[in-house]
Coordinates of C-alpha atoms in Angstrom, one line a residue:
M271 CA 16.7 5.3 -8.4
N272 CA 17.3 6.0 -4.2
I273 CA 14.8 8.2 -2.9
F274 CA 15.7 10.6 -0.1
I275 CA 12.9 11.7 2.8
K276 CA 14.6 13.8 5.6
D277 CA 13.0 15.8 7.9
I278 CA 10.2 16.3 6.0
Q279 CA 6.8 18.8 7.5
K280 CA 3.9 19.7 6.9
T281 CA 1.1 21.3 8.3
Y282 CA -2.3 22.8 7.2
G283 CA -3.3 26.0 9.6
N284 CA -3.2 24.2 13.0
L285 CA -3.4 20.6 11.4
K286 CA 0.1 18.6 11.6
V287 CA 0.0 16.0 8.8
L288 CA 3.7 14.9 8.6
N289 CA 6.3 15.2 11.9
R290 CA 9.7 14.7 10.6
I291 CA 9.0 12.9 8.1
N292 CA 12.6 10.0 7.4
I293 CA 12.6 7.4 4.5
E294 CA 14.6 6.2 2.1
F295 CA 12.8 4.0 -1.3
K296 CA 15.6 1.8 -2.5
D297 CA 16.1 0.9 -6.0
K298 CA 13.5 -0.9 -7.4
D299 CA 11.6 -1.2 -4.8
F300 CA 7.9 -1.7 -4.1
S301 CA 7.3 0.1 -0.9
T302 CA 3.8 0.9 0.4
L303 CA 3.1 3.8 2.7
L304 CA -0.4 2.2 4.7
G305 CA -2.4 3.7 6.8
P306 CA -5.9 4.8 7.7
S307 CA -7.7 7.9 5.5
G308 CA -5.9 10.6 7.3
C309 CA -2.6 9.4 8.7
G310 CA -0.4 11.6 6.3
K311 CA 0.4 9.1 3.3
T312 CA -1.4 10.7 0.4
T313 CA 0.5 14.0 1.3
L314 CA 4.2 12.5 1.6
L315 CA 3.2 10.7 -1.7
R316 CA 2.1 13.8 -3.2
I317 CA 5.4 15.7 -1.9
I318 CA 7.3 13.3 -3.4
A319 CA 6.1 14.0 -7.0
G320 CA 6.1 17.5 -6.3
L321 CA 2.4 18.3 -6.0
E322 CA 2.5 19.7 -2.6
T323 CA 5.0 22.0 -1.0
P324 CA 6.2 20.9 2.7
D325 CA 7.1 23.6 5.4
A326 CA 10.8 22.4 5.8
G327 CA 13.0 19.3 5.1
E328 CA 14.9 17.9 2.3
I329 CA 14.1 15.5 -0.9
Y330 CA 17.2 13.5 -3.3
F331 CA 16.5 11.9 -6.0
G332 CA 19.2 10.2 -6.3
D333 CA 22.8 12.2 -5.6
K334 CA 20.0 15.1 -6.2
C335 CA 18.4 17.7 -4.3
V336 CA 14.7 18.0 -6.0
F337 CA 13.2 20.0 -2.5
S338 CA 15.5 21.9 0.3
K339 CA 13.6 24.6 2.2
E340 CA 16.6 25.6 3.9
K341 CA 18.7 26.0 0.2
K342 CA 15.6 27.5 -1.5
I343 CA 15.5 24.7 -3.9
N344 CA 12.0 23.5 -5.6
V345 CA 12.8 21.1 -8.7
A346 CA 8.9 21.3 -10.8
S347 CA 7.2 18.0 -10.7
N348 CA 7.3 17.7 -14.3
K349 CA 11.3 17.4 -14.0
R350 CA 11.5 15.0 -11.2
K351 CA 11.5 11.7 -14.6
L352 CA 8.4 10.3 -12.1
G353 CA 5.5 8.6 -13.6
M354 CA 1.9 9.0 -11.4
V355 CA -1.1 6.7 -11.2
F356 CA -4.0 7.9 -9.8
Q357 CA -7.2 6.5 -7.8
D358 CA -9.7 8.0 -10.4
F359 CA -7.1 6.7 -13.3
A360 CA -7.6 10.3 -14.6
L361 CA -8.2 9.5 -18.2
W362 CA -9.3 12.1 -21.0
P363 CA -13.0 10.8 -22.1
H364 CA -12.5 12.9 -25.3
M365 CA -9.2 10.6 -26.3
T366 CA -8.8 7.5 -27.6
V367 CA -6.5 4.6 -26.0
F368 CA -3.0 6.2 -28.0
E369 CA -4.1 10.1 -27.8
N370 CA -4.3 9.3 -23.6
I371 CA -0.9 7.7 -23.4
A372 CA 1.4 9.9 -25.9
F373 CA -0.2 13.0 -24.4
P374 CA 2.4 13.1 -22.1
L375 CA 5.0 13.1 -24.5
K376 CA 3.4 15.5 -26.6
A377 CA 3.1 17.9 -23.7
K378 CA 6.8 18.0 -23.7
G379 CA 7.0 19.1 -26.9
K380 CA 8.9 15.1 -27.5
K381 CA 7.2 14.7 -30.7
E382 CA 9.6 12.0 -32.2
N383 CA 8.8 8.7 -32.7
I384 CA 6.2 9.0 -30.8
K385 CA 4.0 5.4 -32.0
E386 CA 6.8 4.0 -32.2
K387 CA 6.9 4.7 -27.8
V388 CA 3.1 4.2 -27.5
F389 CA 2.9 0.8 -29.1
S390 CA 5.7 0.0 -26.9
A391 CA 3.8 0.7 -24.0
L392 CA 0.5 -0.6 -25.4
K393 CA 2.7 -3.5 -25.6
T394 CA 3.4 -3.9 -21.7
V395 CA 0.5 -3.4 -20.5
R396 CA -1.1 -5.8 -23.6
L397 CA -3.7 -3.6 -25.3
E398 CA -1.6 -3.0 -28.7
N399 CA -5.3 -4.0 -30.3
L400 CA -7.5 -1.3 -27.7
Y401 CA -5.6 1.3 -28.8
A402 CA -8.1 3.1 -30.9
R403 CA -10.6 3.3 -28.5
Y404 CA -12.5 5.0 -26.1
P405 CA -12.0 5.1 -22.2
S406 CA -15.9 4.5 -21.7
E407 CA -14.6 1.3 -24.6
L408 CA -12.7 -0.5 -21.7
S409 CA -13.0 -2.2 -18.3
G410 CA -12.4 -1.1 -15.1
G411 CA -9.0 -2.7 -15.4
Q412 CA -8.7 -2.4 -18.7
Q413 CA -7.8 2.0 -17.8
Q414 CA -6.2 0.8 -15.5
R415 CA -3.8 -0.1 -18.0
V416 CA -4.0 2.8 -20.0
A417 CA -3.0 5.0 -17.1
F418 CA -0.3 2.9 -16.1
A419 CA 1.1 2.6 -20.0
R420 CA 0.4 6.7 -19.7
A421 CA 2.8 6.7 -16.3
I422 CA 5.5 5.1 -18.1
I423 CA 5.9 6.4 -21.3
D424 CA 8.4 8.8 -20.7
N425 CA 10.7 6.1 -19.0
P426 CA 10.2 7.3 -15.4
E427 CA 13.1 6.7 -12.8
V428 CA 10.4 6.2 -9.9
I429 CA 6.1 5.3 -10.5
L430 CA 4.0 6.7 -7.6
F431 CA 0.6 5.2 -7.3
D432 CA -2.3 6.7 -5.2
E433 CA -4.9 4.0 -4.0
P434 CA -4.8 3.1 -7.5
L435 CA -7.5 0.0 -6.7
S436 CA -9.8 1.2 -4.8
A437 CA -12.2 2.1 -7.8
L438 CA -12.5 -1.8 -9.0
D439 CA -14.5 -4.2 -7.5
A440 CA -13.2 -6.8 -5.3
N441 CA -13.2 -9.7 -7.9
L442 CA -11.1 -7.0 -10.4
R443 CA -8.8 -5.8 -7.4
D444 CA -7.3 -9.5 -6.9
E445 CA -6.7 -9.4 -10.7
M446 CA -4.8 -5.6 -10.7
R447 CA -2.7 -6.8 -7.6
F448 CA -1.1 -9.1 -9.9
E449 CA -1.5 -7.3 -13.3
L450 CA 0.8 -4.2 -10.7
T451 CA 3.0 -6.6 -9.6
T452 CA 4.6 -8.0 -12.5
L453 CA 4.1 -4.9 -15.0
V454 CA 6.6 -2.9 -12.4
K455 CA 8.7 -6.3 -11.4
D456 CA 9.1 -7.5 -15.9
I457 CA 10.0 -3.0 -16.6
G458 CA 12.4 -3.2 -13.2
I459 CA 11.6 0.7 -12.1
T460 CA 12.0 1.9 -8.3
V461 CA 7.5 2.0 -7.1
I462 CA 6.2 4.0 -4.1
Y463 CA 2.2 2.8 -3.8
V464 CA 0.2 4.2 -1.5
T465 CA -2.8 2.6 -0.5
H466 CA -5.0 1.3 3.5
D467 CA -5.9 -1.9 2.0
Q468 CA -4.1 -4.4 4.2
I469 CA -3.9 -7.6 1.4
E470 CA -2.5 -4.6 -1.0
A471 CA 0.2 -4.0 0.9
M472 CA 1.2 -6.8 2.2
S473 CA 1.0 -9.0 -0.7
M474 CA 2.1 -6.8 -3.3
S475 CA 5.4 -4.7 -1.3
N476 CA 9.2 -5.5 -1.1
K477 CA 8.8 -2.9 2.2
V478 CA 5.6 -1.4 4.2
I479 CA 5.0 1.3 5.8
V480 CA 3.0 2.2 8.9
M481 CA 1.6 5.4 8.9
N482 CA -0.4 6.7 11.7
K483 CA -1.1 10.3 12.8
G484 CA 1.5 12.2 10.6
N485 CA 3.9 9.5 11.8
I486 CA 5.8 6.8 10.2
L487 CA 5.7 4.0 13.1
Q488 CA 7.3 0.7 11.2
S489 CA 9.0 0.3 8.3
D490 CA 10.3 -2.8 7.2
S491 CA 9.1 -6.1 4.8
P492 CA 5.4 -7.3 5.1
E493 CA 6.7 -10.8 6.9
V494 CA 8.4 -8.5 10.5
I495 CA 5.3 -5.9 10.3
Y496 CA 2.9 -8.4 10.1
K497 CA 5.0 -10.8 12.7
N498 CA 7.0 -8.2 15.5
P499 CA 4.6 -5.0 15.0
I500 CA 6.3 -2.4 17.3
N501 CA 2.9 -1.2 18.9
T502 CA -0.7 -1.8 19.9
F503 CA -1.5 -0.1 16.9
V504 CA 0.4 -1.7 13.6
A505 CA -0.8 -5.4 15.4
Q506 CA -4.4 -3.9 14.8
F507 CA -4.0 -2.3 11.5
V508 CA -1.6 -4.7 9.9
G509 CA -4.1 -8.5 10.4
K510 CA -6.3 -9.5 13.3
S511 CA -5.2 -9.6 16.7
N512 CA -5.6 -9.8 20.4
V513 CA -4.6 -8.1 23.2
L514 CA -2.8 -9.7 25.9
K515 CA -1.8 -7.4 29.0
D516 CA 1.5 -7.4 27.5
G517 CA 1.7 -8.2 24.1
I518 CA -1.3 -9.8 21.3
I519 CA -1.7 -13.2 19.5
R520 CA -2.4 -13.9 16.0
P521 CA -6.0 -15.7 15.5
E522 CA -4.2 -18.8 13.9
N523 CA -2.0 -19.5 16.8
I524 CA -4.9 -19.4 19.3
S525 CA -5.7 -23.7 19.4
L526 CA -8.5 -25.4 20.3
T527 CA -7.1 -28.2 21.3
K528 CA -4.5 -28.9 23.9
L529 CA -0.9 -28.1 23.9
E530 CA 1.8 -28.4 25.4
N531 CA 3.1 -25.6 27.2
S532 CA 0.9 -23.9 27.0
T533 CA -1.6 -21.8 28.9
E534 CA -5.4 -22.5 28.8
Y535 CA -7.8 -19.7 28.7
E536 CA -11.6 -19.8 28.5
G537 CA -14.4 -18.7 26.8
S538 CA -18.1 -18.6 25.0
V539 CA -18.9 -17.8 21.7
E540 CA -20.7 -14.4 20.9
S541 CA -20.7 -15.1 16.9
V542 CA -19.8 -17.2 14.0
S543 CA -18.8 -16.2 10.4
Y544 CA -17.9 -18.4 7.6
M545 CA -15.1 -17.4 5.6
G546 CA -14.3 -19.8 3.4
S547 CA -11.7 -22.2 4.8
F548 CA -12.2 -21.4 7.6
Y549 CA -15.0 -20.2 10.5
E550 CA -14.4 -17.2 12.3
L551 CA -15.4 -17.1 15.8
S552 CA -15.6 -13.8 18.5
V553 CA -15.2 -15.3 21.5
K554 CA -15.0 -13.4 25.5
I555 CA -12.7 -14.3 27.2
S556 CA -13.1 -13.0 31.2
S557 CA -11.0 -9.6 31.9
L558 CA -9.5 -10.0 28.7
G559 CA -12.5 -9.2 25.8
L560 CA -13.7 -10.1 22.8
W561 CA -11.4 -12.4 20.8
K562 CA -10.7 -13.2 17.1
I563 CA -10.7 -16.9 17.2
Y564 CA -9.9 -19.4 13.7
S565 CA -11.5 -23.0 13.6
N566 CA -11.8 -26.0 11.3
E567 CA -15.8 -26.7 12.9
R568 CA -18.9 -24.2 13.6
K569 CA -18.9 -23.4 17.0
A570 CA -22.8 -22.2 18.2
A571 CA -23.4 -18.9 19.6
G572 CA -23.6 -19.7 23.5
E573 CA -21.1 -22.4 23.4
K574 CA -18.2 -22.6 25.8
L575 CA -14.7 -23.3 24.3
K576 CA -11.1 -23.6 26.4
L577 CA -8.6 -21.6 23.9
Y578 CA -4.8 -22.9 24.4
I579 CA -1.8 -20.6 23.7
R580 CA 2.3 -20.8 24.2
N581 CA 3.9 -18.3 25.5
S582 CA 6.5 -18.5 22.0
D583 CA 3.2 -17.7 19.9
I584 CA 2.8 -14.1 21.9
H585 CA 4.6 -11.3 20.3
I586 CA 5.9 -8.8 23.3
L587 CA 5.1 -5.6 21.9
G588 CA 7.7 -3.0 22.2
G589 CA 6.9 0.2 21.1
I590 CA 3.7 3.3 21.7
A591 CA 0.3 2.2 21.9
N592 CA -1.7 5.1 20.6
V593 CA 1.0 7.1 18.5

């Protein structure tokens, strides 16, 4: 299902949280709202869910208008045909896995074939043998899958995720990124995902929507967002970058050996971080500040280096740096 957001605005007192947001979420795409805390991404997600009311604008689910300030339309959240997975999973601790997943159906009075529907959802998330357990008896990853099963139990046309992996440890987050991506692809459903984690956004999404201060700065594929950021904020929020006068250069595009058609810079190593497959160097360059450089060899603090950059690897920014 396509979702169209038109001129959505939201303020809290004197604070403008969303500033005339216009965006389309395409059917069966995995779209991620990415940005720092307070940028408006969660507010936008809650507005799409019907949990917050915008001050102006319209929202369409396909051809159906679910919100319009001007037309006085505001379809209730439970009638928008969506599922939602929260940051804290929001599982009822006194209910079993089966009861948690069945809850949305019972709350809507849909009592027919509940057992069949619940076990179908359990099979999707590969938890058929844990239906009688309570949330406290499950791992974090298992609880996440229960929350996902509950979100899909009533066959929604879109699933909304509000930072669902932030409560998990690093190794489990890596595992669940793959799990969630596989599950939603198998189901074939529209996904809108909120995170401040660039790795989640870039590795899971078809489309990344970078937000800051209530504005959408750039919306495109992960590859375009990384290789062609519109401004300094996007360049520095999505991956690491070094700022030149007219553009940015990614650390992986800086060579410690001479290249043809390249410009030479000199700097001194300030610090070295071992990253496993490479070393990340902080190199101070006169007039340009501190740069991040990747090296296959360890360098000593204070060591003088020559750096080489091809002009073709410099991305010229076209946007406004401080939006």
